Amino acid sequence: MYIITLLFQLVIVLNMFFILIVIFRERRDVGSSWAWLLVLLFIPLLGFILYLLFGQNLRRYHLFQWEDRKKIKSEKMLGTQLMQIRNHQFQFHNQATKDSEDLVYMHLIHGVVLTEDNSVELFTDGQEKFDMLFKDLQGAKDHIHLQYYIIKNDQLGKKLIEVLAKKAKEGVKVRVLYDDLGSRRLTKRFFKKLRDSGGIVEAFFPSKFRLINLRLNYRNHRKLVIIDGKIGYVGGFNIGNEYLGKNQKFGYWRDTHLRIQGTAVHSKQTRFILDWNQASHSQNITYSPEYFPEPTFQGNIGIQIVSSGPDSEWEHIKNGFIKMIQLAKKSVFIQTPYFIPDTSLLDSLRIACFSGVKVKIMIPNKPDHICVYWATLSYIGELLKAGATVYIYDDGFIHAKTLIIDEKISSVGTANIDVRSFKLDFEVNAFLYDEGFAQRLTETFQKDIKVSRELTLDEYAKFPLWIRFKESIARLVSPLL
């Protein structure tokens, strides 16, 4: 009994220490800070455990080695671009990029180079995306860099390992990086054939103990594939049968993924190398020319590859979304599986509605995370009151993460419109400055509307009290989700 009392007193003391850290050291937003303070004060034992697992703020750590990337030719363009835009001397390749000068400049300030020689293929169907991906993998000559949040030990996952092992035997350098939590059901046996063939596999933020991971709350949600430094993939699809529509619960899986050729692939390569070197330690990748070849395929789409994560002081992707919404004159189209915006993004969307901009948001009709689903409905209700149009996707599960402004500029990637993507997860998005591509995304959005139903304000107002109760509780804990 004495030992239990002593341990409880120790927990109280540690909680007081954590409270001081939350208030004076971490500088979180007010909502998140209050949520953690209440948890630590009123449920001390559970709060202690939750803070250890989910509460640490990574922004005070330097996780990535940014210095060496300055050796890359495309990265050397950064200073020149900044100076030219400041002096109004930059020659934009198209009107969409010129109209987005403020957005481009904001990303440049944060170290994101603009490339304007890209071509982009759009995939919204898993089978089509993976058919093309496997074709590209089989054609690799020098290296394959593959990074996913979720890789499953099923038919698609095993096929991937077979292809990668074959390429590794041919002498292609194969590196696979997966998130330790997202792919938690994988075992070493799953990768054995690939490793035996010469491939290298690493986990991001692995648990040092089977059941305890003090960095559990910070997930690498990025999905990147770079092939020979010439072809790059980014988007919402993970690796598994369900992304081919073979899961009975979700049915058809509607997502958005990009295949990019051009200098923007160098930015993806840089992002992969940074993540790999953080996870690997002993087998770092150098920024050698073989990983950054001159593009052989020329396009004309402007792209900035923007990443964000809990290690950064600034929420780069969220700030990009807000700036895009501020630029909108006619329309804002959003597709996201989870909608838990913070106050700044929510206010930006409200202001757009009040300014006569058509704001349309599409969300799934079924939850894959129940608490997030109810919190989503709560925020959706606020935008309905502001005049937004909301669609519930009924043809399976929509996992796409897209933002389209005025059919001119767009963003596609891994970040959802939620606090977790903005503050806690490592994400990457392509910001695309091209009217033709934005119109293709808009056409896809309009096509999706045909298999969706509109959620009206009248319908939302008639939700019963028990749904309102669920929404309120979910919203209360949303800063912790």
Coordinates of C-alpha atoms in Angstrom, one line a residue:
M1 CA 0.0 0.0 0.0
Y2 CA 2.9 2.3 0.9
I3 CA 4.5 1.7 -2.5
I4 CA 1.3 2.4 -4.4
T5 CA 0.9 5.7 -2.4
L6 CA 4.5 6.6 -3.2
L7 CA 4.1 5.9 -6.9
F8 CA 0.9 8.0 -7.0
Q9 CA 2.7 10.9 -5.4
L10 CA 5.5 10.5 -7.9
V11 CA 3.0 10.6 -10.7
I12 CA 1.5 13.8 -9.3
V13 CA 4.9 15.5 -9.1
L14 CA 5.7 14.4 -12.7
N15 CA 2.4 15.7 -13.8
M16 CA 3.2 19.1 -12.3
F17 CA 6.4 19.0 -14.2
F18 CA 4.6 18.1 -17.4
I19 CA 2.1 21.0 -16.8
L20 CA 5.0 23.4 -16.5
I21 CA 6.4 22.1 -19.8
V22 CA 3.0 22.5 -21.5
I23 CA 2.7 26.1 -20.3
F24 CA 6.2 27.5 -20.6
R25 CA 8.2 25.3 -23.0
E26 CA 6.0 23.8 -25.7
R27 CA 4.0 26.9 -26.8
R28 CA 1.1 24.8 -28.2
D29 CA -2.1 26.4 -29.4
V30 CA -4.5 27.3 -26.5
G31 CA -7.1 24.5 -27.2
S32 CA -4.5 21.8 -27.2
S33 CA -2.8 23.3 -24.1
W34 CA -6.0 23.4 -22.1
A35 CA -6.9 19.9 -23.2
W36 CA -3.6 18.5 -21.8
L37 CA -3.8 20.6 -18.7
L38 CA -7.3 19.2 -17.8
V39 CA -6.2 15.7 -18.5
L40 CA -3.1 16.0 -16.3
L41 CA -4.9 17.7 -13.5
F42 CA -8.2 15.7 -13.3
I43 CA -7.2 12.2 -14.4
P44 CA -3.6 12.2 -13.1
L45 CA -2.7 8.5 -13.6
L46 CA -4.2 8.1 -17.0
G47 CA -3.1 11.6 -17.9
F48 CA 0.5 10.7 -17.1
I49 CA 0.4 7.7 -19.4
L50 CA -1.3 9.6 -22.2
Y51 CA 1.2 12.4 -22.0
L52 CA 4.1 10.0 -22.2
L53 CA 2.6 8.3 -25.3
F54 CA 0.9 11.2 -27.1
G55 CA 1.9 14.5 -25.5
Q56 CA 5.5 15.1 -26.3
N57 CA 6.2 18.1 -28.6
L58 CA 8.9 17.3 -31.2
R59 CA 9.4 20.9 -32.3
R60 CA 12.3 21.3 -29.9
Y61 CA 14.2 18.5 -31.6
H62 CA 16.2 18.7 -34.8
L63 CA 15.3 15.4 -36.5
F64 CA 16.4 16.0 -40.1
Q65 CA 19.8 17.0 -41.6
W66 CA 18.9 19.8 -43.9
E67 CA 22.3 21.3 -44.6
D68 CA 23.6 18.9 -47.3
R69 CA 20.5 19.4 -49.6
K70 CA 22.0 22.8 -50.6
K71 CA 24.4 20.8 -52.9
I72 CA 21.5 19.8 -55.2
K73 CA 21.2 21.9 -58.3
S74 CA 17.4 22.4 -58.0
E75 CA 17.8 23.6 -54.4
K76 CA 20.4 26.2 -55.5
M77 CA 17.6 27.8 -57.5
L78 CA 15.9 28.8 -54.3
G79 CA 17.8 31.9 -53.5
T80 CA 17.6 33.1 -57.1
Q81 CA 13.9 32.6 -57.2
L82 CA 13.4 34.5 -54.0
M83 CA 15.5 37.5 -55.2
Q84 CA 13.7 37.6 -58.6
I85 CA 10.2 37.6 -57.0
R86 CA 11.2 40.3 -54.5
N87 CA 12.5 42.4 -57.4
H88 CA 9.5 41.6 -59.6
Q89 CA 11.8 40.0 -62.2
F90 CA 10.6 36.4 -62.1
Q91 CA 9.4 35.0 -65.4
F92 CA 6.4 32.9 -64.6
H93 CA 5.6 30.2 -67.1
N94 CA 1.8 30.4 -66.9
Q95 CA -0.9 32.7 -65.6
A96 CA -1.9 30.3 -62.7
T97 CA 1.5 30.5 -61.2
K98 CA 1.7 34.3 -61.6
D99 CA -1.7 34.7 -60.0
S100 CA -0.4 32.7 -57.1
E101 CA 2.7 34.7 -56.6
D102 CA 2.1 35.3 -52.9
L103 CA 1.6 31.5 -52.3
V104 CA 4.7 30.7 -54.2
Y105 CA 6.7 33.2 -52.3
M106 CA 5.5 32.0 -48.9
H107 CA 6.7 28.4 -49.7
L108 CA 10.0 29.8 -51.1
I109 CA 10.5 31.6 -47.8
H110 CA 10.2 28.2 -46.1
G111 CA 12.7 26.5 -48.4
V112 CA 10.5 25.0 -51.0
V113 CA 11.8 25.5 -54.5
L114 CA 9.4 26.1 -57.5
T115 CA 9.8 23.9 -60.5
E116 CA 7.9 24.6 -63.8
D117 CA 8.9 21.8 -66.1
N118 CA 6.7 19.0 -64.8
S119 CA 4.1 16.6 -66.3
V120 CA 1.4 15.0 -64.1
E121 CA -0.8 11.9 -64.4
L122 CA -3.8 11.7 -62.1
F123 CA -5.1 8.5 -60.6
T124 CA -8.3 8.1 -58.7
D125 CA -8.7 4.3 -58.9
G126 CA -6.4 2.0 -57.0
Q127 CA -6.1 -0.7 -59.8
E128 CA -5.0 1.9 -62.3
K129 CA -2.5 3.5 -59.9
F130 CA -0.9 0.2 -58.9
D131 CA -0.8 -1.1 -62.5
M132 CA 1.2 1.9 -63.5
L133 CA 3.3 1.8 -60.3
F134 CA 4.4 -1.8 -60.8
K135 CA 5.1 -1.1 -64.5
D136 CA 7.4 1.8 -63.4
L137 CA 9.1 -0.4 -60.7
Q138 CA 9.8 -3.1 -63.2
G139 CA 11.4 -0.6 -65.5
A140 CA 13.8 0.8 -62.8
K141 CA 17.5 0.8 -63.8
D142 CA 19.3 2.5 -60.9
H143 CA 17.3 2.9 -57.7
I144 CA 13.8 2.6 -56.1
H145 CA 13.0 4.6 -53.0
L146 CA 9.6 3.7 -51.6
Q147 CA 7.9 5.1 -48.5
Y148 CA 4.4 4.3 -47.2
Y149 CA 2.5 4.8 -44.0
I150 CA 0.7 1.5 -44.3
I151 CA 2.1 -1.7 -46.0
K152 CA -0.1 -4.7 -45.5
N153 CA 0.9 -8.4 -45.6
D154 CA -1.7 -9.4 -48.2
Q155 CA -1.9 -10.1 -51.9
L156 CA -0.9 -6.6 -53.0
G157 CA 1.8 -6.2 -50.3
K158 CA 3.3 -9.6 -51.3
K159 CA 3.3 -8.7 -54.9
L160 CA 5.2 -5.5 -54.1
I161 CA 7.9 -7.4 -52.2
E162 CA 8.2 -9.9 -55.2
V163 CA 8.8 -7.0 -57.6
L164 CA 11.2 -5.2 -55.4
A165 CA 13.2 -8.4 -54.6
K166 CA 13.5 -9.1 -58.3
K167 CA 14.8 -5.6 -59.0
A168 CA 17.2 -5.8 -56.1
K169 CA 18.7 -9.1 -57.5
E170 CA 19.2 -7.2 -60.8
G171 CA 21.4 -4.7 -59.0
V172 CA 18.9 -1.9 -58.6
K173 CA 19.3 -0.1 -55.2
V174 CA 16.0 -0.7 -53.4
R175 CA 15.1 1.1 -50.2
V176 CA 11.8 0.8 -48.3
L177 CA 10.7 3.0 -45.5
Y178 CA 7.5 2.3 -43.6
D179 CA 5.8 3.8 -40.5
D180 CA 6.2 1.6 -37.5
L181 CA 2.7 2.3 -36.2
G182 CA 0.8 2.3 -39.5
S183 CA 2.4 -1.0 -40.6
R184 CA 2.5 -2.4 -37.0
R185 CA 1.3 -5.9 -38.1
L186 CA 4.3 -6.5 -40.3
T187 CA 7.0 -8.9 -39.2
K188 CA 10.6 -9.2 -40.2
R189 CA 9.6 -12.3 -42.1
F190 CA 7.5 -10.2 -44.5
F191 CA 10.6 -8.4 -45.7
K192 CA 13.0 -11.4 -45.6
K193 CA 13.0 -12.1 -49.3
L194 CA 13.6 -8.4 -50.1
R195 CA 16.5 -8.2 -47.6
D196 CA 18.0 -11.5 -48.8
S197 CA 18.0 -10.1 -52.4
G198 CA 19.9 -7.0 -51.3
G199 CA 17.1 -4.5 -50.5
I200 CA 17.2 -2.3 -47.4
V201 CA 14.2 -1.8 -45.2
E202 CA 13.8 0.7 -42.3
A203 CA 11.0 1.7 -39.9
F204 CA 10.3 5.3 -39.0
F205 CA 10.1 5.9 -35.2
P206 CA 10.3 2.2 -34.3
S207 CA 9.2 1.0 -30.9
K208 CA 12.2 0.0 -28.7
F209 CA 9.8 -2.2 -26.7
R210 CA 7.0 -4.2 -28.2
L211 CA 4.1 -2.5 -26.4
I212 CA 5.7 0.9 -25.5
N213 CA 6.6 3.6 -28.0
L214 CA 7.0 7.1 -26.5
R215 CA 6.8 8.6 -30.0
L216 CA 3.5 6.8 -30.8
N217 CA 1.6 9.9 -31.5
Y218 CA 3.9 11.1 -34.3
R219 CA 3.4 9.1 -37.5
N220 CA 5.1 9.4 -40.8
H221 CA 2.0 9.6 -43.0
R222 CA 3.9 10.3 -46.2
K223 CA 3.5 8.1 -49.3
L224 CA 6.3 8.6 -51.7
V225 CA 7.9 6.5 -54.5
I226 CA 10.9 7.8 -56.5
I227 CA 12.2 5.7 -59.4
D228 CA 15.6 6.5 -60.8
G229 CA 15.2 10.1 -59.7
K230 CA 13.0 10.6 -62.8
I231 CA 9.5 9.4 -61.8
G232 CA 7.8 10.3 -58.5
Y233 CA 4.5 9.3 -56.9
V234 CA 2.6 11.1 -54.1
G235 CA -1.0 10.9 -52.8
G236 CA -3.4 9.1 -50.6
F237 CA -3.1 5.4 -51.5
N238 CA -1.3 3.0 -49.2
I239 CA -0.3 -0.6 -50.0
G240 CA -3.0 -3.2 -49.3
N241 CA -6.0 -5.0 -50.9
E242 CA -8.5 -2.6 -49.4
Y243 CA -7.1 0.2 -51.6
L244 CA -8.1 -1.9 -54.5
G245 CA -11.7 -1.9 -53.2
K246 CA -11.5 -5.5 -51.7
N247 CA -12.5 -4.6 -48.2
Q248 CA -16.2 -5.4 -47.5
K249 CA -16.6 -2.7 -44.9
F250 CA -15.4 0.2 -47.1
G251 CA -16.2 -1.2 -50.6
Y252 CA -14.8 0.9 -53.5
W253 CA -11.8 3.0 -52.3
R254 CA -11.8 6.4 -53.9
D255 CA -8.5 8.2 -53.5
T256 CA -6.3 10.7 -55.4
H257 CA -2.6 10.0 -56.4
L258 CA -0.2 11.7 -58.7
R259 CA 2.6 10.4 -61.0
I260 CA 5.0 13.3 -61.6
Q261 CA 7.9 13.6 -64.1
G262 CA 10.2 16.7 -64.1
T263 CA 12.4 18.5 -61.6
A264 CA 9.7 18.3 -58.9
V265 CA 10.9 14.7 -58.5
H266 CA 14.1 16.1 -57.1
S267 CA 12.1 17.7 -54.2
K268 CA 10.5 14.3 -53.5
Q269 CA 13.9 12.7 -53.6
T270 CA 15.2 15.2 -51.1
R271 CA 12.2 14.5 -48.8
F272 CA 12.8 10.8 -48.9
I273 CA 16.5 11.1 -48.2
L274 CA 15.8 13.3 -45.2
D275 CA 13.3 10.8 -43.8
W276 CA 15.6 7.8 -44.6
N277 CA 18.6 9.3 -43.0
Q278 CA 16.7 10.1 -39.9
A279 CA 15.4 6.5 -39.7
S280 CA 18.5 4.6 -40.8
H281 CA 21.5 6.3 -39.0
S282 CA 24.0 3.7 -40.2
Q283 CA 23.1 3.5 -43.9
N284 CA 22.6 7.2 -44.9
I285 CA 22.0 8.2 -48.5
T286 CA 24.3 11.0 -49.9
Y287 CA 23.1 13.7 -52.2
S288 CA 25.0 12.3 -55.1
P289 CA 24.1 13.2 -58.8
E290 CA 22.8 9.7 -59.5
Y291 CA 19.8 10.5 -57.3
F292 CA 19.2 13.9 -59.0
P293 CA 19.5 13.3 -62.8
E294 CA 18.5 15.9 -65.4
P295 CA 14.9 15.4 -66.3
T296 CA 14.4 13.6 -69.7
F297 CA 10.7 14.3 -69.9
Q298 CA 9.7 18.0 -70.1
G299 CA 6.3 19.4 -69.1
N300 CA 5.0 22.8 -68.2
I301 CA 3.2 22.4 -64.8
G302 CA 4.4 24.5 -61.9
I303 CA 4.8 22.5 -58.7
Q304 CA 6.1 23.0 -55.2
I305 CA 6.5 19.9 -53.0
V306 CA 5.7 21.0 -49.4
S307 CA 6.3 18.9 -46.3
S308 CA 5.3 19.5 -42.7
G309 CA 5.6 17.7 -39.4
P310 CA 5.7 18.0 -35.6
D311 CA 9.4 18.9 -35.8
S312 CA 8.7 22.2 -37.6
E313 CA 7.8 25.5 -35.9
W314 CA 5.5 26.4 -38.8
E315 CA 2.6 24.3 -40.2
H316 CA 3.6 24.7 -43.8
I317 CA 0.8 22.7 -45.5
K318 CA -1.9 24.2 -43.4
N319 CA -0.6 27.7 -44.1
G320 CA -0.5 26.8 -47.8
F321 CA -4.2 25.8 -47.6
I322 CA -5.1 29.0 -45.8
K323 CA -3.3 31.1 -48.4
M324 CA -5.0 29.3 -51.2
I325 CA -8.4 29.9 -49.7
Q326 CA -7.5 33.6 -49.3
L327 CA -6.7 33.8 -53.0
A328 CA -10.1 32.3 -54.0
K329 CA -12.4 34.6 -56.0
K330 CA -14.9 32.0 -57.3
S331 CA -14.6 28.6 -55.7
V332 CA -13.0 26.3 -53.1
F333 CA -13.5 22.6 -53.6
I334 CA -12.3 20.2 -50.8
Q335 CA -12.2 16.4 -50.6
T336 CA -11.0 15.0 -47.3
P337 CA -11.8 11.8 -45.2
Y338 CA -11.5 13.8 -42.0
F339 CA -12.5 17.4 -41.4
I340 CA -11.2 18.8 -38.1
P341 CA -9.8 22.3 -38.9
D342 CA -8.3 24.6 -36.4
T343 CA -9.7 28.0 -35.8
S344 CA -7.5 29.7 -38.4
L345 CA -8.6 27.4 -41.3
L346 CA -12.2 27.3 -40.2
D347 CA -12.3 31.1 -40.1
S348 CA -10.7 31.2 -43.6
L349 CA -13.4 29.0 -45.0
R350 CA -16.2 31.0 -43.2
I351 CA -14.8 34.3 -44.6
A352 CA -14.7 32.7 -48.1
C353 CA -18.4 31.8 -47.8
F354 CA -19.3 35.3 -46.5
S355 CA -17.4 36.8 -49.5
G356 CA -19.5 35.0 -52.1
V357 CA -17.0 32.2 -52.8
K358 CA -18.6 28.8 -53.5
V359 CA -17.2 26.5 -50.9
K360 CA -17.9 22.8 -51.5
I361 CA -16.7 20.0 -49.2
M362 CA -16.9 16.3 -49.8
I363 CA -16.5 13.8 -46.9
P364 CA -17.2 10.0 -46.6
N365 CA -20.6 8.5 -45.7
K366 CA -19.0 6.0 -43.2
P367 CA -16.3 6.3 -40.5
D368 CA -13.0 4.5 -40.4
H369 CA -12.3 6.3 -37.1
I370 CA -15.6 6.8 -35.2
C371 CA -14.5 9.7 -32.9
V372 CA -13.0 11.6 -35.9
Y373 CA -16.2 11.1 -37.8
W374 CA -18.4 12.7 -35.2
A375 CA -15.9 15.6 -34.8
T376 CA -16.0 16.1 -38.5
L377 CA -19.8 16.4 -38.5
S378 CA -19.6 19.0 -35.8
Y379 CA -17.3 21.3 -37.9
I380 CA -19.3 20.6 -41.0
G381 CA -22.3 21.9 -39.3
E382 CA -20.6 25.3 -38.7
L383 CA -19.7 25.7 -42.4
L384 CA -23.3 24.7 -43.4
K385 CA -24.5 27.7 -41.3
A386 CA -21.9 29.9 -43.1
G387 CA -23.3 28.9 -46.5
A388 CA -21.0 26.1 -47.6
T389 CA -22.3 23.1 -49.6
V390 CA -21.5 19.7 -48.2
Y391 CA -21.6 16.4 -50.0
I392 CA -21.6 12.9 -48.5
Y393 CA -19.8 10.4 -50.8
D394 CA -21.9 7.3 -51.2
D395 CA -20.0 5.1 -53.7
G396 CA -17.7 3.5 -51.2
F397 CA -15.1 5.3 -49.1
I398 CA -13.4 8.6 -50.2
H399 CA -9.9 9.0 -48.9
A400 CA -8.8 11.7 -51.3
K401 CA -7.0 14.8 -50.0
T402 CA -7.5 17.5 -52.6
L403 CA -8.0 21.3 -52.6
I404 CA -8.9 23.2 -55.8
I405 CA -9.1 27.0 -56.0
D406 CA -10.9 28.8 -58.9
E407 CA -10.1 25.8 -61.2
K408 CA -6.6 27.3 -61.4
I409 CA -4.4 26.0 -58.6
S410 CA -4.6 22.8 -56.5
S411 CA -3.0 20.7 -53.8
V412 CA -2.9 16.9 -53.7
G413 CA -1.0 14.8 -51.2
T414 CA -1.2 13.0 -47.9
A415 CA -2.5 15.7 -45.5
N416 CA -6.1 15.6 -44.4
I417 CA -7.9 18.7 -43.3
D418 CA -7.4 18.0 -39.6
V419 CA -5.3 18.9 -36.6
R420 CA -3.4 15.6 -36.7
S421 CA -2.1 16.2 -40.2
F422 CA -1.3 19.8 -39.5
K423 CA 0.5 19.3 -36.1
L424 CA 1.3 15.7 -35.4
D425 CA 1.9 13.7 -38.5
F426 CA 4.7 14.0 -41.1
E427 CA 3.0 14.9 -44.3
V428 CA 3.8 15.9 -47.9
N429 CA 1.7 17.7 -50.5
A430 CA 2.2 18.8 -54.1
F431 CA 1.0 22.4 -54.7
L432 CA 0.2 22.6 -58.4
Y433 CA 0.0 25.8 -60.4
D434 CA -1.8 24.8 -63.7
E435 CA -5.2 25.7 -64.9
G436 CA -5.5 22.6 -67.1
F437 CA -4.7 20.2 -64.2
A438 CA -7.0 22.0 -61.8
Q439 CA -9.8 21.7 -64.3
R440 CA -9.2 17.9 -64.5
L441 CA -9.5 17.7 -60.7
T442 CA -12.6 19.8 -60.9
E443 CA -14.2 17.5 -63.4
T444 CA -13.3 14.6 -61.1
F445 CA -15.0 16.4 -58.2
Q446 CA -18.1 17.0 -60.3
K447 CA -18.2 13.3 -61.3
D448 CA -18.0 12.4 -57.6
I449 CA -20.9 14.7 -56.8
K450 CA -23.1 12.4 -59.0
V451 CA -22.5 9.5 -56.6
S452 CA -22.9 11.7 -53.5
R453 CA -25.8 13.2 -51.7
E454 CA -26.0 16.8 -50.4
L455 CA -26.2 17.3 -46.6
T456 CA -28.4 20.4 -46.2
L457 CA -28.5 22.7 -43.2
D458 CA -32.2 21.7 -42.7
E459 CA -31.2 18.0 -42.5
Y460 CA -28.3 18.8 -40.2
A461 CA -30.5 20.9 -37.9
K462 CA -32.8 17.8 -37.4
F463 CA -30.1 15.5 -36.1
P464 CA -31.3 14.0 -32.8
L465 CA -29.8 15.0 -29.5
W466 CA -27.8 11.8 -29.1
I467 CA -25.9 12.7 -32.3
R468 CA -25.3 16.2 -31.0
F469 CA -24.0 14.7 -27.8
K470 CA -21.5 12.5 -29.8
E471 CA -20.4 15.5 -31.8
S472 CA -19.9 17.7 -28.7
I473 CA -17.8 15.0 -26.9
A474 CA -15.7 14.3 -30.1
R475 CA -15.1 18.0 -30.7
L476 CA -14.0 18.5 -27.1
V477 CA -11.3 15.9 -27.5
S478 CA -10.4 16.8 -31.1
P479 CA -7.2 18.7 -30.1
L480 CA -6.0 15.4 -28.8
L481 CA -7.0 13.3 -31.8

